[in-house]
Amino acid sequence: MYNSTSFFLEFMAVRIIIGAQWGDEGKGKIVDLLSAETKYVVRYQGGANAGHTLKFDDKTIVLHLIPSGMFNGNAKCVIGNGVVIDPIALIEEIEEVKKLDVDLKDRLYISSSAHVILPYHKVLDQLKEKSRGKDAIGTTGRGIGPAYVSKVSRIGIRMIDLLNEEQLEEKIKSNLADINKALEHIYGEEKLDTKTIMASLREAISITKPFIHNTTEILHNALENSEPILLEGAQGSLLDVDHGTYPYVTSSSPTAGGACTGSGIPPLSITHALGITKAYCTRVGNGPFPTELDDEEGEKLRKNGQEFGATTGRPRRCGWLDLVALKYAVRLNGMNELALTKLDVLDDFETIKVCTHYIKDGNETHVFPLDADDVDELKPVYKTFPGWNRSTRDISSFSDLPEKAQEYIHFIEDFIGVKFTIVSTGPKRNETIRR
Ligand code: IMP
């Protein structure tokens, strides 16, 4: 029940949805769920490296660039300035969405300032990864890092450039001069050609043109009219280029600050930061993962949770919930609400563990390690819970959860100091507890 004050707050809510782990926390489902209660859903960083899976009715769709707010209610969906857009991936996705009978007119808005991923970014991403050998980051190969390099080097192509093909061709030609030197002389690869790239872009340009806008202005007007906004993060806090496990990170800022720079929404307008965490941990790609399980229990988490990448199909690394890492993400983002996803994956475990701290050099530590080398010396210390051995699938009221599952959730809340306002017990909208 709303009282008048909470209704007012909810009405003007500007809520960031942020992954509290290494991505794949189930943000897509939560954004889809909450999008019926908002006017705008805004993706603010990353690109088609993300894979946000939505299941509703008998349909499943994986979105990579289009915000997850298209299918529940009528929110306007904005691809913000902080996103890097592969126009060819985008038009494929537009087609997929249209097949589900969604009319994108007046629903999809693409920032004119968002940067474009070009074929050379993808080629460079894949070649650089290969050259790293055993130190590979495990990127998705979608050109994300090189596109952000172009952006900060001030040689990037932006969506607004697609509106002037003559100038676009000139800019691509100028960029290729350097890139081709690298392709030929560093990697021993074939040169790329401006005309071929232009030809590959033409269809995408004509389809995306009507959706390109000054989205900062649109969002500022929404704020002035006190309209609720949902900001949809991709990847997760521990993959943040500044605050994650560098260099095993993505090249953008999934954390709360990135939501402001990636949309043009000022920090003081943000009212809620909702962190999404699985009831266990996963990571795809290389890099530190203190609670990783290399045994039967890890395999069982992967099997129960169907832990295979939504974008690349790679098997995800699995392990127990790391409360040191979760607390770090909560502090980093100022999360004032949490959502717990995939609780049902733990239903048939005899015992369930959570890491409460680590031992390093014989001493207790409660600090999440940011340096890859530090992690090798860390030993996670666990608290063990008895499993509930009952299906939680489909349960939509907290009091209907097995008592042991309630105890597990309460322990995490007390440890972190933030409440789970949402508990997800399956991939579909109705398999959700709201508190
Ligand atoms: P990139 O973002 O493709 O450059 O990849 C950098 C790192 O981030 C790799 O370890 C990827 O596996 C990881 N990564 C990128 N996007 C996602 C995602 O959406 N979920 C989980 N991991 C991701």
Coordinates of C-alpha atoms and ligand atoms in Angstrom, one line a residue:
M1 CA 0.0 0.0 0.0
Y2 CA 1.3 3.5 -0.9
N3 CA 0.9 6.3 1.5
S4 CA 1.0 9.7 -0.2
T5 CA 4.7 10.3 0.6
S6 CA 5.9 6.9 -0.7
F7 CA 3.7 7.3 -3.8
F8 CA 5.3 10.7 -4.5
L9 CA 8.8 9.3 -4.1
E10 CA 8.0 6.3 -6.3
F11 CA 6.4 8.6 -8.9
M12 CA 9.6 10.6 -9.3
A13 CA 12.0 7.7 -8.7
V14 CA 15.2 7.8 -10.8
R15 CA 16.5 4.3 -10.1
I16 CA 19.8 2.8 -11.3
I17 CA 19.8 -0.9 -11.8
I18 CA 23.4 -2.1 -11.3
G19 CA 25.0 -5.5 -11.4
A20 CA 26.6 -6.2 -8.0
Q21 CA 28.9 -8.9 -9.3
W22 CA 30.7 -9.7 -12.6
G23 CA 27.6 -9.3 -14.8
D24 CA 24.9 -11.9 -15.7
E25 CA 23.1 -11.2 -12.4
G26 CA 19.7 -11.2 -14.1
K27 CA 19.3 -7.4 -14.6
G28 CA 17.2 -7.9 -17.7
K29 CA 14.4 -9.7 -15.9
I30 CA 14.4 -7.0 -13.1
V31 CA 14.4 -4.1 -15.6
D32 CA 11.5 -5.8 -17.5
L33 CA 9.6 -6.2 -14.3
L34 CA 10.0 -2.6 -13.2
S35 CA 9.6 -1.1 -16.6
A36 CA 5.8 -1.1 -16.3
E37 CA 6.2 1.3 -13.4
T38 CA 8.4 3.9 -15.2
K39 CA 8.3 6.3 -18.1
Y40 CA 11.9 5.9 -19.4
V41 CA 14.4 3.0 -19.4
V42 CA 17.9 4.1 -20.3
R43 CA 20.9 1.9 -21.1
Y44 CA 24.0 3.9 -20.1
Q45 CA 27.2 2.0 -20.9
G46 CA 28.7 -1.1 -22.6
G47 CA 27.5 -2.4 -26.0
A48 CA 26.6 -5.6 -27.6
N49 CA 28.9 -7.4 -25.1
A50 CA 25.8 -7.5 -22.8
G51 CA 23.1 -10.2 -23.1
H52 CA 20.0 -9.4 -21.2
T53 CA 17.6 -12.4 -21.3
L54 CA 13.9 -11.8 -20.9
K55 CA 11.3 -14.6 -20.5
F56 CA 7.6 -13.7 -20.6
D57 CA 4.5 -15.7 -21.8
D58 CA 6.1 -18.4 -23.9
K59 CA 8.7 -16.1 -25.4
T60 CA 12.5 -15.7 -24.7
I61 CA 14.5 -12.8 -26.1
V62 CA 18.1 -11.8 -25.5
L63 CA 18.7 -8.1 -25.9
H64 CA 22.2 -6.8 -26.4
L65 CA 21.7 -3.1 -27.0
I66 CA 18.0 -2.2 -26.8
P67 CA 16.9 -1.5 -23.2
S68 CA 15.0 -4.3 -21.5
G69 CA 11.9 -2.1 -21.0
M70 CA 10.3 -2.7 -24.4
F71 CA 7.9 -5.4 -23.5
N72 CA 6.2 -4.4 -20.2
G73 CA 4.3 -1.2 -20.4
N74 CA 5.0 1.7 -22.7
A75 CA 8.2 3.3 -21.3
K76 CA 10.4 5.1 -23.8
C77 CA 13.6 3.2 -24.2
V78 CA 16.8 5.2 -24.6
I79 CA 20.2 4.1 -25.7
G80 CA 22.3 6.7 -23.9
N81 CA 25.4 8.6 -24.9
G82 CA 27.6 6.2 -22.8
V83 CA 26.8 3.2 -24.9
V84 CA 28.9 2.0 -27.8
I85 CA 26.6 0.9 -30.7
D86 CA 27.3 -1.6 -33.4
P87 CA 24.8 -0.5 -36.0
I88 CA 24.7 -3.9 -37.7
A89 CA 24.0 -5.7 -34.4
L90 CA 21.4 -3.0 -33.6
I91 CA 19.3 -3.5 -36.7
E92 CA 19.3 -7.2 -36.2
E93 CA 17.9 -6.6 -32.8
I94 CA 15.4 -4.1 -34.0
E95 CA 14.1 -6.8 -36.4
E96 CA 13.9 -9.3 -33.5
V97 CA 11.9 -6.9 -31.4
K98 CA 9.5 -6.1 -34.3
K99 CA 8.8 -9.8 -34.7
L100 CA 7.3 -9.7 -31.2
D101 CA 4.8 -7.1 -32.4
V102 CA 6.4 -4.1 -30.7
D103 CA 6.1 -0.9 -32.6
L104 CA 9.4 1.0 -32.0
K105 CA 8.1 4.4 -33.2
D106 CA 8.0 6.7 -30.2
R107 CA 9.5 4.0 -28.1
L108 CA 13.2 3.8 -29.1
Y109 CA 15.5 6.8 -28.8
I110 CA 19.2 6.6 -29.6
S111 CA 21.6 9.3 -28.4
S112 CA 23.2 11.2 -31.2
S113 CA 26.4 11.3 -29.0
A114 CA 26.7 7.5 -28.5
H115 CA 29.8 6.2 -30.2
V116 CA 29.7 3.7 -33.1
I117 CA 31.5 0.4 -33.2
L118 CA 32.9 -0.1 -36.6
P119 CA 34.3 -3.3 -38.2
Y120 CA 37.9 -2.2 -37.4
H121 CA 37.1 -2.1 -33.7
K122 CA 35.9 -5.8 -33.8
V123 CA 39.0 -6.8 -35.8
L124 CA 41.4 -5.0 -33.4
D125 CA 39.6 -6.5 -30.3
Q126 CA 40.0 -10.0 -31.6
L127 CA 43.6 -9.6 -32.8
K128 CA 44.7 -7.9 -29.5
E129 CA 43.1 -10.7 -27.5
K130 CA 44.9 -13.3 -29.6
S131 CA 48.2 -11.6 -29.1
R132 CA 47.8 -11.6 -25.3
G133 CA 48.2 -15.4 -25.3
K134 CA 47.8 -16.8 -21.7
D135 CA 47.1 -13.3 -20.4
A136 CA 44.0 -12.9 -22.5
I137 CA 41.2 -11.0 -20.8
G138 CA 38.5 -13.2 -22.3
T139 CA 36.7 -10.3 -24.1
T140 CA 33.5 -10.9 -26.0
G141 CA 35.3 -9.9 -29.2
R142 CA 32.5 -7.3 -29.9
G143 CA 34.9 -4.4 -30.3
I144 CA 34.0 -2.8 -27.0
G145 CA 37.6 -1.9 -25.8
P146 CA 38.8 -0.4 -29.1
A147 CA 35.6 1.6 -29.5
Y148 CA 36.1 3.2 -26.1
V149 CA 39.7 3.8 -27.1
S150 CA 38.6 5.7 -30.2
K151 CA 36.2 7.7 -28.0
V152 CA 38.7 8.9 -25.5
S153 CA 41.3 9.4 -28.2
R154 CA 38.8 11.8 -29.8
I155 CA 38.7 10.0 -33.1
G156 CA 35.4 8.2 -32.5
I157 CA 32.5 8.2 -34.9
R158 CA 29.2 9.1 -33.2
M159 CA 25.6 8.3 -34.1
I160 CA 25.2 11.9 -35.3
D161 CA 27.9 11.2 -37.9
L162 CA 25.7 8.6 -39.5
L163 CA 23.4 11.5 -40.6
N164 CA 26.1 13.0 -42.9
E165 CA 27.5 10.2 -45.1
E166 CA 30.0 12.4 -46.9
Q167 CA 31.6 13.5 -43.7
L168 CA 31.3 10.0 -42.2
E169 CA 33.3 8.5 -45.2
E170 CA 36.0 11.2 -44.6
K171 CA 36.3 10.3 -40.9
I172 CA 36.5 6.6 -41.5
K173 CA 39.1 7.1 -44.2
S174 CA 41.2 9.2 -41.9
N175 CA 40.9 6.7 -39.0
L176 CA 41.8 3.8 -41.4
A177 CA 45.1 5.4 -42.3
D178 CA 46.5 4.6 -38.8
I179 CA 44.5 1.4 -38.3
N180 CA 45.7 -0.1 -41.5
K181 CA 49.3 0.5 -40.5
A182 CA 48.7 -1.4 -37.3
L183 CA 46.9 -4.2 -39.2
E184 CA 49.6 -4.6 -41.7
H185 CA 52.8 -4.0 -39.7
I186 CA 51.8 -5.2 -36.2
Y187 CA 49.4 -8.0 -36.9
G188 CA 50.4 -8.9 -40.5
E189 CA 46.7 -8.8 -41.5
E190 CA 44.9 -7.5 -44.6
K191 CA 44.1 -3.8 -44.8
L192 CA 40.5 -2.6 -44.5
D193 CA 38.8 -0.5 -47.1
T194 CA 36.6 2.6 -46.5
K195 CA 34.2 1.9 -49.4
T196 CA 33.5 -1.7 -48.1
I197 CA 32.9 -0.3 -44.6
M198 CA 30.5 2.4 -45.9
A199 CA 28.6 -0.2 -48.0
S200 CA 28.2 -2.5 -44.9
L201 CA 26.8 0.5 -43.0
R202 CA 24.2 1.8 -45.5
E203 CA 21.2 -0.4 -44.5
A204 CA 21.9 0.2 -40.8
I205 CA 22.1 4.0 -41.4
S206 CA 18.8 4.1 -43.1
I207 CA 17.0 2.0 -40.4
T208 CA 18.5 3.8 -37.4
K209 CA 18.3 7.4 -38.7
P210 CA 14.7 8.1 -37.4
F211 CA 15.7 6.9 -33.9
I212 CA 18.6 9.3 -33.4
H213 CA 17.9 12.2 -31.0
N214 CA 19.4 14.5 -28.4
T215 CA 18.5 12.1 -25.6
T216 CA 20.1 14.3 -22.9
E217 CA 17.5 17.0 -23.6
I218 CA 14.7 14.4 -23.6
L219 CA 15.8 13.1 -20.2
H220 CA 16.3 16.6 -18.7
N221 CA 12.7 17.4 -19.7
A222 CA 11.6 14.1 -18.1
L223 CA 13.3 15.1 -14.9
E224 CA 11.7 18.6 -15.0
N225 CA 8.3 16.9 -15.3
S226 CA 9.1 14.6 -12.4
E227 CA 8.7 11.5 -14.6
P228 CA 10.2 8.2 -13.3
I229 CA 13.3 6.9 -15.0
L230 CA 15.0 3.6 -14.8
L231 CA 18.7 3.4 -15.7
E232 CA 19.8 0.0 -16.9
G233 CA 23.4 -1.0 -16.3
A234 CA 25.2 -3.7 -18.3
Q235 CA 28.0 -6.0 -17.0
G236 CA 28.6 -5.5 -13.3
S237 CA 30.4 -3.5 -10.6
L238 CA 33.4 -5.9 -10.5
L239 CA 34.0 -5.4 -14.2
D240 CA 34.1 -1.6 -13.9
V241 CA 37.2 -0.2 -15.7
D242 CA 38.1 1.9 -12.6
H243 CA 36.8 -0.2 -9.7
G244 CA 36.8 -3.7 -10.9
T245 CA 39.5 -6.4 -11.0
Y246 CA 41.7 -4.5 -13.5
P247 CA 42.9 -5.4 -16.2
Y248 CA 40.3 -8.2 -16.2
V249 CA 37.4 -5.7 -16.7
T250 CA 35.3 -4.3 -19.4
S251 CA 36.1 -0.8 -20.8
S252 CA 33.2 1.2 -19.4
S253 CA 31.8 2.2 -16.0
P254 CA 28.8 0.0 -15.1
T255 CA 28.9 1.6 -11.6
A256 CA 26.6 4.4 -10.4
G257 CA 28.8 7.2 -11.6
G258 CA 28.7 5.7 -15.1
A259 CA 24.9 6.0 -15.1
C260 CA 25.2 9.8 -14.8
T261 CA 27.9 10.3 -17.4
G262 CA 26.4 7.8 -19.7
S263 CA 22.9 9.5 -19.7
G264 CA 23.4 13.1 -18.8
I265 CA 21.3 12.7 -15.6
P266 CA 22.9 14.6 -12.7
P267 CA 23.9 12.6 -9.5
L268 CA 21.5 14.5 -7.3
S269 CA 18.6 13.4 -9.3
I270 CA 19.2 9.7 -8.5
T271 CA 16.8 8.5 -5.8
H272 CA 17.5 4.7 -5.8
A273 CA 20.4 2.5 -6.5
L274 CA 19.2 -1.1 -6.8
G275 CA 21.9 -3.7 -6.8
I276 CA 21.3 -7.1 -8.4
T277 CA 23.1 -10.2 -7.1
K278 CA 22.7 -13.8 -7.7
A279 CA 22.4 -16.2 -4.7
Y280 CA 25.8 -17.4 -5.7
C281 CA 28.6 -16.0 -8.0
T282 CA 29.6 -16.4 -11.6
R283 CA 32.2 -14.9 -13.9
V284 CA 32.8 -15.3 -17.6
G285 CA 36.2 -14.5 -19.0
N286 CA 39.5 -14.5 -17.0
G287 CA 40.5 -12.7 -13.8
P288 CA 40.2 -13.0 -10.1
F289 CA 37.3 -14.9 -8.5
P290 CA 38.1 -15.8 -4.9
T291 CA 35.1 -18.1 -4.2
E292 CA 35.4 -20.0 -7.5
L293 CA 34.6 -23.8 -7.2
D294 CA 36.5 -26.1 -9.4
D295 CA 34.6 -29.2 -8.3
E296 CA 31.2 -31.0 -8.4
E297 CA 29.4 -28.2 -6.5
G298 CA 30.6 -25.7 -9.1
E299 CA 29.5 -28.0 -11.9
K300 CA 26.1 -28.3 -10.2
L301 CA 25.7 -24.6 -9.9
R302 CA 26.5 -24.3 -13.6
K303 CA 24.0 -27.0 -14.5
N304 CA 21.1 -25.9 -12.2
G305 CA 21.6 -22.2 -13.2
Q306 CA 22.2 -22.9 -16.9
E307 CA 25.3 -20.8 -16.6
F308 CA 26.4 -20.3 -20.2
G309 CA 27.0 -16.8 -21.6
A310 CA 23.9 -15.2 -23.3
T311 CA 26.2 -13.4 -25.8
T312 CA 29.0 -15.9 -26.4
G313 CA 27.6 -19.2 -25.1
R314 CA 30.8 -19.7 -23.0
P315 CA 30.4 -21.8 -19.8
R316 CA 30.5 -19.4 -16.8
R317 CA 32.8 -20.0 -13.9
C318 CA 30.7 -20.6 -10.8
G319 CA 31.3 -20.3 -7.0
W320 CA 29.6 -19.4 -3.7
L321 CA 28.2 -16.0 -2.9
D322 CA 31.1 -13.7 -1.8
L323 CA 29.8 -11.2 0.8
V324 CA 33.1 -9.3 0.9
A325 CA 32.6 -8.6 -2.8
L326 CA 28.9 -7.8 -2.4
K327 CA 29.6 -5.3 0.4
Y328 CA 32.2 -3.6 -1.7
A329 CA 29.7 -3.2 -4.6
V330 CA 27.1 -1.9 -2.2
R331 CA 29.5 0.8 -0.8
L332 CA 30.9 1.6 -4.3
N333 CA 27.4 2.4 -5.7
G334 CA 25.6 3.5 -2.6
M335 CA 23.1 0.7 -3.2
N336 CA 20.0 1.3 -1.0
E337 CA 18.0 -1.7 -2.3
L338 CA 19.0 -5.1 -3.4
A339 CA 17.5 -7.8 -5.6
L340 CA 18.4 -11.5 -5.1
T341 CA 18.1 -13.6 -8.2
K342 CA 18.3 -17.3 -9.0
L343 CA 17.5 -18.4 -5.4
D344 CA 15.8 -21.5 -6.9
V345 CA 19.2 -22.7 -8.3
L346 CA 20.2 -23.6 -4.7
D347 CA 17.0 -25.6 -4.0
D348 CA 18.6 -29.1 -4.1
F349 CA 22.0 -28.3 -2.3
E350 CA 22.5 -30.2 1.0
T351 CA 24.6 -27.3 2.3
I352 CA 25.0 -23.7 1.0
K353 CA 28.0 -21.5 1.8
V354 CA 28.7 -17.8 1.8
C355 CA 32.1 -16.2 2.1
T356 CA 32.2 -13.8 5.0
H357 CA 36.0 -12.8 4.9
Y358 CA 39.3 -14.0 3.6
I359 CA 42.6 -15.1 5.1
K360 CA 45.7 -13.5 3.6
D361 CA 49.2 -14.2 4.9
G362 CA 47.7 -15.8 8.0
N363 CA 45.5 -12.7 8.8
E364 CA 41.8 -12.1 8.5
T365 CA 40.8 -9.5 5.8
H366 CA 37.5 -8.0 4.9
V367 CA 38.8 -6.0 2.0
F368 CA 37.9 -7.0 -1.6
P369 CA 41.2 -7.4 -3.5
L370 CA 41.6 -5.3 -6.6
D371 CA 44.8 -6.7 -7.8
A372 CA 44.8 -10.0 -9.7
D373 CA 48.1 -11.1 -8.0
D374 CA 46.6 -10.6 -4.5
V375 CA 43.9 -13.1 -5.1
D376 CA 46.1 -16.1 -5.5
E377 CA 47.1 -15.7 -1.8
L378 CA 43.6 -15.3 -0.5
K379 CA 41.7 -18.1 1.2
P380 CA 37.9 -17.5 1.5
V381 CA 36.3 -18.3 4.9
Y382 CA 32.8 -19.6 4.6
K383 CA 29.7 -19.7 6.8
T384 CA 27.7 -22.9 6.0
F385 CA 23.9 -23.1 5.9
P386 CA 21.8 -26.2 5.8
G387 CA 20.0 -26.4 2.4
W388 CA 16.2 -26.2 2.3
N389 CA 15.8 -29.2 -0.1
R390 CA 12.5 -27.9 -1.4
S391 CA 11.5 -26.1 -4.6
T392 CA 11.2 -22.4 -4.3
R393 CA 10.3 -22.1 -8.0
D394 CA 7.3 -19.9 -8.6
I395 CA 6.9 -18.7 -5.0
S396 CA 5.8 -15.1 -5.0
S397 CA 5.4 -14.4 -1.2
F398 CA 8.3 -14.2 1.2
S399 CA 6.5 -16.0 4.0
D400 CA 5.9 -19.0 1.6
L401 CA 9.7 -19.5 1.2
P402 CA 11.1 -22.5 3.3
E403 CA 12.3 -21.2 6.7
K404 CA 15.9 -22.1 5.9
A405 CA 15.8 -20.0 2.7
Q406 CA 14.4 -17.1 4.7
E407 CA 17.2 -17.5 7.3
Y408 CA 19.8 -17.5 4.4
I409 CA 18.3 -14.3 3.0
H410 CA 18.1 -12.6 6.4
F411 CA 21.7 -13.4 7.2
I412 CA 22.9 -11.7 4.0
E413 CA 20.7 -8.7 4.6
D414 CA 22.1 -8.3 8.2
F415 CA 25.6 -8.8 7.0
I416 CA 25.3 -6.2 4.2
G417 CA 22.9 -3.8 5.9
V418 CA 20.6 -3.5 2.9
K419 CA 17.3 -5.1 2.3
F420 CA 16.3 -7.4 -0.6
T421 CA 13.2 -5.6 -2.0
I422 CA 13.0 -8.2 -4.7
V423 CA 13.7 -12.0 -4.6
S424 CA 13.6 -13.8 -7.9
T425 CA 12.6 -17.5 -7.9
G426 CA 12.6 -18.2 -11.6
P427 CA 13.1 -16.5 -15.0
K428 CA 9.5 -15.4 -15.5
R429 CA 7.9 -12.2 -14.3
N430 CA 5.5 -14.0 -12.0
E431 CA 8.3 -16.0 -10.3
T432 CA 9.2 -13.0 -8.2
I433 CA 8.7 -11.8 -4.6
R434 CA 8.3 -8.1 -4.0
R435 CA 8.9 -6.8 -0.5
Ligands
IMP1 P1 34.6 -6.9 -23.2 O1 33.6 -6.2 -22.5 O2 34.1 -7.7 -24.4 O3 35.8 -6.1 -23.6 O4 35.2 -8.1 -22.2 C1 35.9 -7.8 -21.0 C2 35.5 -8.7 -19.9 O5 34.1 -8.4 -19.5 C3 35.5 -10.2 -20.3 O6 35.9 -11.0 -19.1 C4 34.1 -10.5 -20.6 O7 33.8 -11.9 -20.5 C5 33.4 -9.6 -19.6 N1 32.0 -9.2 -20.0 C6 31.7 -8.3 -20.9 N2 30.3 -8.2 -21.0 C7 29.8 -9.1 -20.1 C8 28.5 -9.4 -19.7 O8 27.5 -8.8 -20.2 N3 28.4 -10.3 -18.7 C9 29.4 -10.9 -18.1 N4 30.7 -10.6 -18.5 C10 30.9 -9.7 -19.5

